[in-house]
Amino acid sequence: DAGVIQSPRHEVTEMGQEVTLRCKPISGHNSLFWYRQTMMRGLELLIYFNNNVPIDDSGMPEDRFSAKMPNASFSTLKIQPSEPRDSAVYFCASSPPGLQGTDTQYFGPGTRLTVL
Amino acid sequence: SQQGEEDPQALSIQEGENATMNCSYKTSINNLQWYRQNSGRGLVHLILIRSNEREKHSGRLRVTLDTSKKSSSLLITASRAADTASYFCAPGGSYIPTFGRGTSLIVHP
């Protein structure tokens, strides 16, 4: 079975450009998480969707970041405009139906973003 | 959200030795999970222990949970170079678990 799929795996862009990261969760999973990982800040939860609805976006850094989940099998994280401090590895994770906070999260391979 | 705090931040041992890492949290939980992250990869779930369990084993992994102290420990016995990774705990309740900075384990061959 395919795990969580993320694309692209690597992205190099210039400051000011729009960046779109994509995620396909595991089929049947109804929760989706976006994380950002850097050496300085560790693994930060950006946003959490449940049944395609954003439940907690308190971790989204600022208005330059937006996330959507138009259907159960696809989500995007967009940064516009991008800045060098956005350089990080972005992970998407999904989990199956169940009590919030108690289910195993399955992580994708991540997208390594470099903003020059 | 509920964040676990792993300790120590870094651990360096020789192959064959045991590795112990700890996790503390602040509020009541339903369960606690441990994850491993190999360099450059996503986190992988290792083991889940429920709040009514005190100890759980999975292969070379042994997890304990002390809800009165709000702490858990992960023991890796007879470590191997392939165990080199970062290890994270995720306390689970009626909230979204978040991850701490993890324990970075290096196992020298």
Short mmCIF file of C-alpha atoms in Angstrom, two decimals:
data_model
loop_
_atom_site.label_atom_id
_atom_site.label_comp_id
_atom_site.label_asym_id
_atom_site.label_seq_id
_atom_site.Cartn_x
_atom_site.Cartn_y
_atom_site.Cartn_z
CA ASP A 1 0.00 0.00 0.00
CA ALA A 2 1.20 3.49 -0.76
CA GLY A 3 2.02 5.64 2.21
CA VAL A 4 1.63 9.39 2.41
CA ILE A 5 2.84 10.93 -0.82
CA GLN A 6 4.40 14.37 -0.96
CA SER A 7 5.57 16.37 -3.91
CA PRO A 8 7.90 17.79 -4.83
CA ARG A 9 10.62 16.13 -2.75
CA HIS A 10 12.95 19.07 -3.22
CA GLU A 11 12.16 22.65 -4.14
CA VAL A 12 14.60 25.46 -4.66
CA THR A 13 13.11 28.86 -5.31
CA GLU A 14 13.96 32.52 -5.07
CA MET A 15 12.69 34.91 -2.47
CA GLY A 16 9.33 36.35 -3.41
CA GLN A 17 8.19 33.38 -5.46
CA GLU A 18 5.09 31.36 -4.70
CA VAL A 19 5.65 27.81 -3.49
CA THR A 20 3.04 25.06 -3.43
CA LEU A 21 3.62 21.82 -1.60
CA ARG A 22 1.32 18.87 -2.17
CA CYS A 23 0.23 15.93 -0.10
CA LYS A 24 -1.83 12.82 -0.74
CA PRO A 25 -2.81 11.13 2.52
CA ILE A 26 -3.29 7.42 2.98
CA SER A 27 -6.66 6.29 1.63
CA GLY A 28 -9.24 6.04 4.40
CA HIS A 29 -7.43 8.40 6.73
CA ASN A 30 -9.50 11.40 7.75
CA SER A 31 -6.94 13.52 9.62
CA LEU A 32 -4.12 15.38 7.95
CA PHE A 33 -1.29 17.35 9.49
CA TRP A 34 1.30 19.71 8.04
CA TYR A 35 4.58 20.13 9.93
CA ARG A 36 7.71 22.19 9.41
CA GLN A 37 11.08 21.02 10.70
CA THR A 38 14.21 23.11 11.16
CA MET A 39 17.28 22.72 13.31
CA MET A 40 16.42 25.87 15.21
CA ARG A 41 12.75 25.22 15.97
CA GLY A 42 12.41 21.47 15.73
CA LEU A 43 9.20 19.92 14.42
CA GLU A 44 6.36 22.44 14.41
CA LEU A 45 2.72 21.62 13.74
CA LEU A 46 1.40 24.13 11.22
CA ILE A 47 -2.17 23.01 10.64
CA TYR A 48 -4.47 20.07 11.30
CA PHE A 49 -7.44 19.02 9.14
CA ASN A 50 -10.15 16.60 10.15
CA ASN A 51 -12.59 15.41 7.48
CA ASN A 52 -11.16 18.07 5.14
CA VAL A 53 -11.96 20.89 7.58
CA PRO A 54 -9.15 22.94 9.19
CA ILE A 55 -9.45 22.37 12.92
CA ASP A 56 -6.34 24.06 14.27
CA ASP A 57 -4.23 26.47 12.24
CA SER A 58 -2.65 28.23 15.20
CA GLY A 59 0.76 27.05 14.09
CA MET A 60 0.61 28.74 10.70
CA PRO A 61 3.38 31.35 10.91
CA GLU A 62 1.71 34.25 9.17
CA ASP A 63 -0.58 35.27 6.36
CA ARG A 64 1.97 34.24 3.77
CA PHE A 65 1.10 30.63 4.57
CA SER A 66 -2.17 29.03 3.54
CA ALA A 67 -3.37 25.43 3.42
CA LYS A 68 -6.30 23.79 1.73
CA MET A 69 -7.84 20.35 1.62
CA PRO A 70 -10.38 20.34 -1.21
CA ASN A 71 -11.06 16.62 -0.83
CA ALA A 72 -10.10 13.62 1.27
CA SER A 73 -7.21 12.67 -0.97
CA PHE A 74 -5.38 15.93 -1.51
CA SER A 75 -3.99 18.86 0.41
CA THR A 76 -1.77 21.80 -0.44
CA LEU A 77 0.39 24.13 1.59
CA LYS A 78 1.15 27.40 -0.15
CA ILE A 79 3.68 30.06 0.72
CA GLN A 80 3.30 33.39 -1.05
CA PRO A 81 5.63 35.24 -1.12
CA SER A 82 8.38 32.93 0.07
CA GLU A 83 11.27 34.16 2.21
CA PRO A 84 14.67 32.62 3.05
CA ARG A 85 13.52 31.93 6.61
CA ASP A 86 10.88 29.57 5.20
CA SER A 87 13.65 27.16 4.22
CA ALA A 88 12.89 23.91 6.03
CA VAL A 89 11.65 20.38 5.53
CA TYR A 90 7.87 20.28 5.35
CA PHE A 91 6.14 17.06 6.34
CA CYS A 92 2.62 15.92 5.77
CA ALA A 93 1.12 13.21 7.99
CA SER A 94 -2.23 11.47 8.07
CA SER A 95 -4.03 9.35 10.63
CA PRO A 96 -7.07 7.06 10.52
CA PRO A 97 -10.49 7.83 12.04
CA GLY A 98 -10.64 7.71 15.79
CA LEU A 99 -10.51 9.82 18.91
CA GLN A 100 -8.60 13.01 18.24
CA GLY A 101 -5.08 12.90 19.52
CA THR A 102 -4.89 9.19 20.00
CA ASP A 103 -4.15 7.84 16.57
CA THR A 104 -0.89 6.96 14.99
CA GLN A 105 0.34 9.49 12.49
CA TYR A 106 1.85 8.27 9.25
CA PHE A 107 4.41 10.66 7.84
CA GLY A 108 5.33 11.37 4.26
CA PRO A 109 8.96 11.64 3.11
CA GLY A 110 8.91 15.42 3.34
CA THR A 111 9.62 18.29 0.96
CA ARG A 112 12.94 20.02 1.44
CA LEU A 113 12.38 23.69 0.60
CA THR A 114 15.24 26.09 0.01
CA VAL A 115 14.44 29.74 -0.55
CA LEU A 116 17.38 31.73 -1.88
CA SER B 1 -2.05 20.79 21.98
CA GLN B 2 0.09 18.66 24.26
CA GLN B 3 3.83 18.50 23.79
CA GLY B 4 6.20 15.88 25.07
CA GLU B 5 9.69 16.87 26.21
CA GLU B 6 12.40 14.34 25.49
CA ASP B 7 15.53 13.94 27.55
CA PRO B 8 18.45 13.77 27.01
CA GLN B 9 18.76 15.88 23.88
CA ALA B 10 21.64 13.72 22.67
CA LEU B 11 22.91 10.26 23.52
CA SER B 12 26.03 8.55 22.20
CA ILE B 13 26.67 4.87 22.91
CA GLN B 14 28.54 1.87 21.56
CA GLU B 15 26.88 -0.90 19.61
CA GLY B 16 25.55 -3.56 21.97
CA GLU B 17 24.83 -1.15 24.80
CA ASN B 18 21.35 -0.20 25.95
CA ALA B 19 19.91 3.24 25.26
CA THR B 20 17.35 4.88 27.50
CA MET B 21 15.50 8.08 26.71
CA ASN B 22 12.80 9.80 28.66
CA CYS B 23 9.68 11.82 27.96
CA SER B 24 7.76 14.15 30.24
CA TYR B 25 4.39 15.78 29.64
CA LYS B 26 2.05 18.07 31.51
CA THR B 27 -1.61 17.02 31.25
CA SER B 28 -3.54 13.76 31.46
CA ILE B 29 -3.30 11.42 28.49
CA ASN B 30 -5.11 8.53 26.84
CA ASN B 31 -1.93 7.08 25.44
CA LEU B 32 1.65 7.94 24.55
CA GLN B 33 3.43 7.09 21.34
CA TRP B 34 7.09 6.93 20.42
CA TYR B 35 8.38 7.70 16.94
CA ARG B 36 11.76 7.41 15.25
CA GLN B 37 13.18 9.70 12.59
CA ASN B 38 16.12 8.65 10.49
CA SER B 39 18.14 11.46 8.99
CA GLY B 40 16.32 13.12 6.11
CA ARG B 41 13.16 11.06 6.48
CA GLY B 42 9.71 11.35 8.00
CA LEU B 43 8.84 10.08 11.44
CA VAL B 44 7.96 6.42 11.82
CA HIS B 45 5.69 5.12 14.56
CA LEU B 46 7.40 2.66 16.91
CA ILE B 47 5.07 1.84 19.76
CA LEU B 48 1.94 3.02 21.59
CA ILE B 49 1.29 2.57 25.29
CA ARG B 50 -2.14 3.24 26.74
CA SER B 51 -2.68 5.17 29.95
CA ASN B 52 -3.78 2.02 31.81
CA GLU B 53 -0.60 0.16 30.87
CA ARG B 54 2.67 0.43 32.76
CA GLU B 55 5.01 -1.38 30.41
CA LYS B 56 5.03 -2.59 26.85
CA HIS B 57 7.52 -4.48 24.73
CA SER B 58 8.12 -4.68 21.02
CA GLY B 59 11.20 -6.57 19.92
CA ARG B 60 14.20 -4.76 21.40
CA LEU B 61 12.04 -1.86 22.54
CA ARG B 62 10.66 -1.50 26.03
CA VAL B 63 8.41 1.40 26.95
CA THR B 64 7.28 2.31 30.45
CA LEU B 65 4.65 4.80 31.49
CA ASP B 66 4.18 6.42 34.87
CA THR B 67 1.06 8.55 34.75
CA SER B 68 1.54 9.74 38.34
CA LYS B 69 4.85 11.30 37.33
CA LYS B 70 3.65 12.17 33.84
CA SER B 71 6.64 10.50 32.31
CA SER B 72 7.60 7.68 29.96
CA SER B 73 10.83 6.01 29.02
CA LEU B 74 11.97 4.17 25.91
CA LEU B 75 14.66 1.54 26.29
CA ILE B 76 16.42 0.09 23.27
CA THR B 77 18.33 -3.02 24.23
CA ALA B 78 21.43 -4.36 22.46
CA SER B 79 21.61 -1.28 20.24
CA ARG B 80 22.79 -1.44 16.65
CA ALA B 81 24.30 1.17 14.38
CA ALA B 82 21.01 1.15 12.48
CA ASP B 83 19.26 2.49 15.60
CA THR B 84 21.03 5.81 15.03
CA ALA B 85 18.15 8.27 14.69
CA SER B 86 16.14 10.86 16.56
CA TYR B 87 13.39 9.62 18.85
CA PHE B 88 10.24 11.56 19.68
CA CYS B 89 7.40 11.02 22.10
CA ALA B 90 3.83 12.12 21.44
CA PRO B 91 1.43 12.22 24.41
CA GLY B 92 -2.15 11.67 23.23
CA GLY B 93 -5.41 12.82 24.74
CA SER B 94 -8.43 14.79 23.57
CA TYR B 95 -6.10 17.24 21.92
CA ILE B 96 -3.60 17.21 19.14
CA PRO B 97 -0.26 15.77 20.24
CA THR B 98 2.76 17.77 19.21
CA PHE B 99 6.36 16.72 19.11
CA GLY B 100 9.27 17.98 21.17
CA ARG B 101 12.84 18.32 19.95
CA GLY B 102 13.52 14.63 20.34
CA THR B 103 16.51 12.67 21.56
CA SER B 104 19.29 12.28 19.04
CA LEU B 105 20.81 8.81 19.44
CA ILE B 106 24.12 7.87 17.89
CA VAL B 107 25.21 4.26 18.07
CA HIS B 108 28.88 3.75 17.24
CA PRO B 109 29.79 0.47 15.52
#
